[in-house]
């Protein structure tokens, strides 16, 4: 079991509000896309499906999470500290399953406490869009603005999780069980086009 060290929380008015209702459903919508067979598309946007073991139920729990990879290490940043269920779950049961595109990995999770490693994760996230992620980091901390030289002073306010993926999967991931929808949609669309063509040909012969 992982025991998190005490952290300095940002003032309540500065952090992102915890997602509820429609926002929560929207954040979980990538799981539906994964079930539709669009895992590779999600992976292009650095989204994976993380499966943890429920700390109370013991059952597999799935959540889409943004990630960055460094070698065999996967880094994730929790926007709400240790409050999200997936973070609470790995603090009790550290083994997880990661589904990235068509690939499935087993992983062991760690809450990162080393400042240098937290900074490594932050730089990986900032690499493609520094301005965007600096604004996000500012919302997650008590900083009004964020720049490279201020990141070390903010590291202790951020919750970073590292997954080491050199493990066999111990938890079942979600299934791509809705790919049949595409076939049905193709048949429906093909039938619609055929009807339209037939109607047009019928009008032309009148």
Coordinates of C-alpha atoms in Angstrom, one line a residue:
X1 CA 0.0 0.0 0.0
X2 CA 1.3 3.5 -0.9
X3 CA 1.1 6.2 1.7
X4 CA 1.1 9.7 0.3
X5 CA 3.2 12.3 2.0
X6 CA 1.4 15.5 3.2
X7 CA 1.0 18.0 0.5
X8 CA 0.4 21.7 0.5
X9 CA -3.1 22.3 -1.1
X10 CA -3.8 25.3 -3.2
X11 CA -6.6 27.7 -2.0
X12 CA -10.1 26.3 -2.7
X13 CA -10.9 29.1 -5.1
X14 CA -7.8 28.5 -7.2
X15 CA -8.1 24.8 -8.0
X16 CA -10.3 23.3 -10.7
X17 CA -13.8 22.4 -9.4
X18 CA -14.2 18.7 -8.9
X19 CA -16.2 17.3 -11.9
X20 CA -19.8 16.3 -11.2
X21 CA -22.9 15.6 -13.3
X22 CA -22.6 16.4 -17.1
X23 CA -18.9 17.4 -16.7
X24 CA -18.0 14.1 -15.1
X25 CA -19.9 12.2 -17.9
X26 CA -18.0 14.3 -20.5
X27 CA -14.6 13.5 -19.0
X28 CA -15.5 9.8 -19.0
X29 CA -16.8 9.8 -22.6
X30 CA -13.5 8.6 -24.1
X31 CA -14.3 5.2 -22.7
X32 CA -17.2 5.0 -25.1
X33 CA -14.9 5.8 -28.0
X34 CA -12.5 3.1 -26.8
X35 CA -15.4 0.6 -26.8
X36 CA -16.2 1.7 -30.4
X37 CA -12.7 0.7 -31.4
X38 CA -11.2 4.2 -31.5
X39 CA -8.3 3.5 -29.1
X40 CA -5.7 4.6 -31.5
X41 CA -7.4 7.9 -32.0
X42 CA -7.4 8.4 -28.2
X43 CA -3.8 7.4 -28.0
X44 CA -2.9 10.1 -30.6
X45 CA -4.3 12.6 -28.0
X46 CA -2.3 11.0 -25.2
X47 CA -5.3 9.4 -23.6
X48 CA -5.2 5.9 -22.2
X49 CA -7.8 3.8 -20.3
X50 CA -6.5 3.1 -16.8
X51 CA -7.9 0.2 -14.9
X52 CA -7.5 0.1 -11.1
X53 CA -8.8 -2.2 -8.4
X54 CA -11.6 -0.5 -6.4
X55 CA -10.3 0.0 -2.9
X56 CA -13.6 -1.0 -1.4
X57 CA -15.2 -3.3 -3.9
X58 CA -12.1 -5.0 -5.2
X59 CA -13.6 -4.8 -8.7
X60 CA -11.9 -3.3 -11.8
X61 CA -12.6 0.4 -12.3
X62 CA -11.9 2.2 -15.5
X63 CA -11.1 5.8 -16.2
X64 CA -9.6 7.7 -19.2
X65 CA -6.4 9.6 -18.2
X66 CA -4.1 11.9 -20.1
X67 CA -0.5 10.6 -20.0
X68 CA 3.1 11.2 -21.1
X69 CA 5.7 8.4 -21.5
X70 CA 9.4 8.4 -20.7
X71 CA 11.0 5.1 -21.5
X72 CA 8.9 2.5 -19.7
X73 CA 7.5 5.0 -17.3
X74 CA 4.1 6.5 -17.8
X75 CA 3.3 9.8 -16.0
X76 CA -0.1 11.1 -15.1
X77 CA -1.1 14.3 -13.3
X78 CA -4.2 14.4 -11.1
X79 CA -6.0 17.7 -11.4
X80 CA -7.7 17.1 -8.0
X81 CA -4.8 15.9 -5.8
X82 CA -5.4 12.5 -4.3
X83 CA -9.2 12.9 -4.3
X84 CA -10.1 11.1 -7.6
X85 CA -11.1 7.4 -7.1
X86 CA -8.3 6.2 -9.5
X87 CA -5.7 7.8 -7.3
X88 CA -7.3 6.5 -4.1
X89 CA -7.4 3.0 -5.6
X90 CA -3.8 2.8 -6.5
X91 CA -2.8 4.0 -3.1
X92 CA -4.4 0.8 -1.8
X93 CA -3.8 -1.5 -4.7
X94 CA -0.8 -0.3 -6.8
X95 CA -1.1 -2.7 -9.7
X96 CA -3.1 -1.4 -12.7
X97 CA -3.8 -2.1 -16.4
X98 CA -3.1 0.5 -19.1
X99 CA -4.8 0.3 -22.5
X100 CA -3.1 2.5 -25.1
X101 CA -4.6 2.1 -28.5
X102 CA -4.5 -1.6 -29.4
X103 CA -1.9 -2.4 -26.7
X104 CA -2.5 -3.5 -23.1
X105 CA 0.1 -3.2 -20.4
X106 CA 0.3 -4.2 -16.8
X107 CA 1.8 -1.6 -14.5
X108 CA 2.7 -0.8 -10.9
X109 CA 1.8 2.7 -9.8
X110 CA 3.7 5.1 -7.5
X111 CA 2.8 8.5 -6.2
X112 CA 5.8 10.6 -7.1
X113 CA 7.4 12.5 -4.3
X114 CA 10.8 13.4 -5.7
X115 CA 10.8 17.0 -7.0
X116 CA 13.1 16.3 -9.8
X117 CA 10.8 13.5 -11.1
X118 CA 7.7 15.7 -10.8
X119 CA 9.5 18.4 -12.8
X120 CA 10.4 15.7 -15.5
X121 CA 6.7 14.9 -15.8
X122 CA 5.7 18.6 -16.0
X123 CA 8.2 19.2 -18.8
X124 CA 6.9 16.2 -20.7
X125 CA 3.4 17.6 -20.5
X126 CA 4.5 21.1 -21.4
X127 CA 6.6 20.1 -24.3
X128 CA 4.0 20.4 -27.1
X129 CA 2.0 23.3 -25.7
X130 CA 3.8 25.2 -23.0
X131 CA 1.3 28.1 -22.8
X132 CA -1.7 25.7 -22.4
X133 CA -0.2 23.6 -19.7
X134 CA 1.2 26.6 -17.9
X135 CA -2.3 27.9 -17.6
X136 CA -3.5 24.5 -16.4
X137 CA -0.7 24.3 -13.8
X138 CA -1.6 27.8 -12.6
X139 CA -5.2 26.6 -12.0
X140 CA -3.9 23.5 -10.1
X141 CA -1.7 25.6 -7.8
X142 CA -1.7 28.9 -6.0
X143 CA 0.3 30.5 -8.7
X144 CA -1.1 33.5 -10.7
X145 CA 1.1 32.7 -13.6
X146 CA 3.5 29.9 -14.4
X147 CA 6.8 29.9 -16.2
X148 CA 9.7 27.5 -16.4
X149 CA 11.7 29.0 -13.6
X150 CA 8.7 28.9 -11.2
X151 CA 7.9 25.2 -11.7
X152 CA 10.3 23.9 -8.9
X153 CA 8.4 26.1 -6.4
X154 CA 5.1 24.6 -7.4
X155 CA 6.1 20.9 -7.7
X156 CA 5.0 20.1 -4.1
X157 CA 1.5 21.3 -4.9
X158 CA 0.9 18.8 -7.7
X159 CA -0.1 15.2 -7.6
X160 CA 1.9 13.1 -10.1
X161 CA 1.5 9.4 -10.6
X162 CA 4.1 7.2 -12.2
X163 CA 3.3 3.8 -13.8
X164 CA 6.1 1.3 -14.4
X165 CA 4.8 -0.8 -17.2
X166 CA 7.1 -3.8 -17.0
X167 CA 4.5 -6.0 -15.4
X168 CA 1.9 -8.5 -16.6
X169 CA -1.7 -7.2 -16.6
X170 CA -3.5 -8.3 -13.4
X171 CA -6.7 -6.5 -14.1
X172 CA -9.0 -6.9 -17.1
X173 CA -9.3 -3.7 -19.2
X174 CA -12.5 -2.6 -20.9
X175 CA -13.5 -4.5 -24.1
X176 CA -13.9 -3.1 -27.6
X177 CA -17.4 -4.5 -27.6
X178 CA -19.2 -1.8 -29.6
X179 CA -17.2 -2.1 -32.9
X180 CA -20.3 -3.7 -34.4
X181 CA -22.0 -0.3 -34.4
X182 CA -19.8 0.8 -37.3
X183 CA -21.1 -2.2 -39.4
X184 CA -24.7 -1.3 -38.6
X185 CA -24.1 2.3 -39.4
X186 CA -22.5 1.4 -42.7
X187 CA -25.5 -0.8 -43.6
X188 CA -27.9 1.9 -42.7
X189 CA -26.0 4.6 -44.6
X190 CA -25.6 2.3 -47.6
X191 CA -29.3 1.5 -47.6
X192 CA -30.2 5.2 -47.3
X193 CA -27.9 6.0 -50.3
X194 CA -29.4 3.1 -52.3
X195 CA -33.0 4.4 -51.7
X196 CA -32.0 7.9 -52.7
X197 CA -30.4 6.7 -55.9
X198 CA -33.4 4.5 -56.7
X199 CA -35.8 7.4 -56.1
X200 CA -33.7 9.7 -58.3
X201 CA -33.6 7.1 -61.1
X202 CA -37.3 6.6 -60.8
X203 CA -38.0 10.4 -61.3
X204 CA -35.6 10.4 -64.3
X205 CA -37.6 7.7 -66.0
X206 CA -41.0 9.4 -65.5

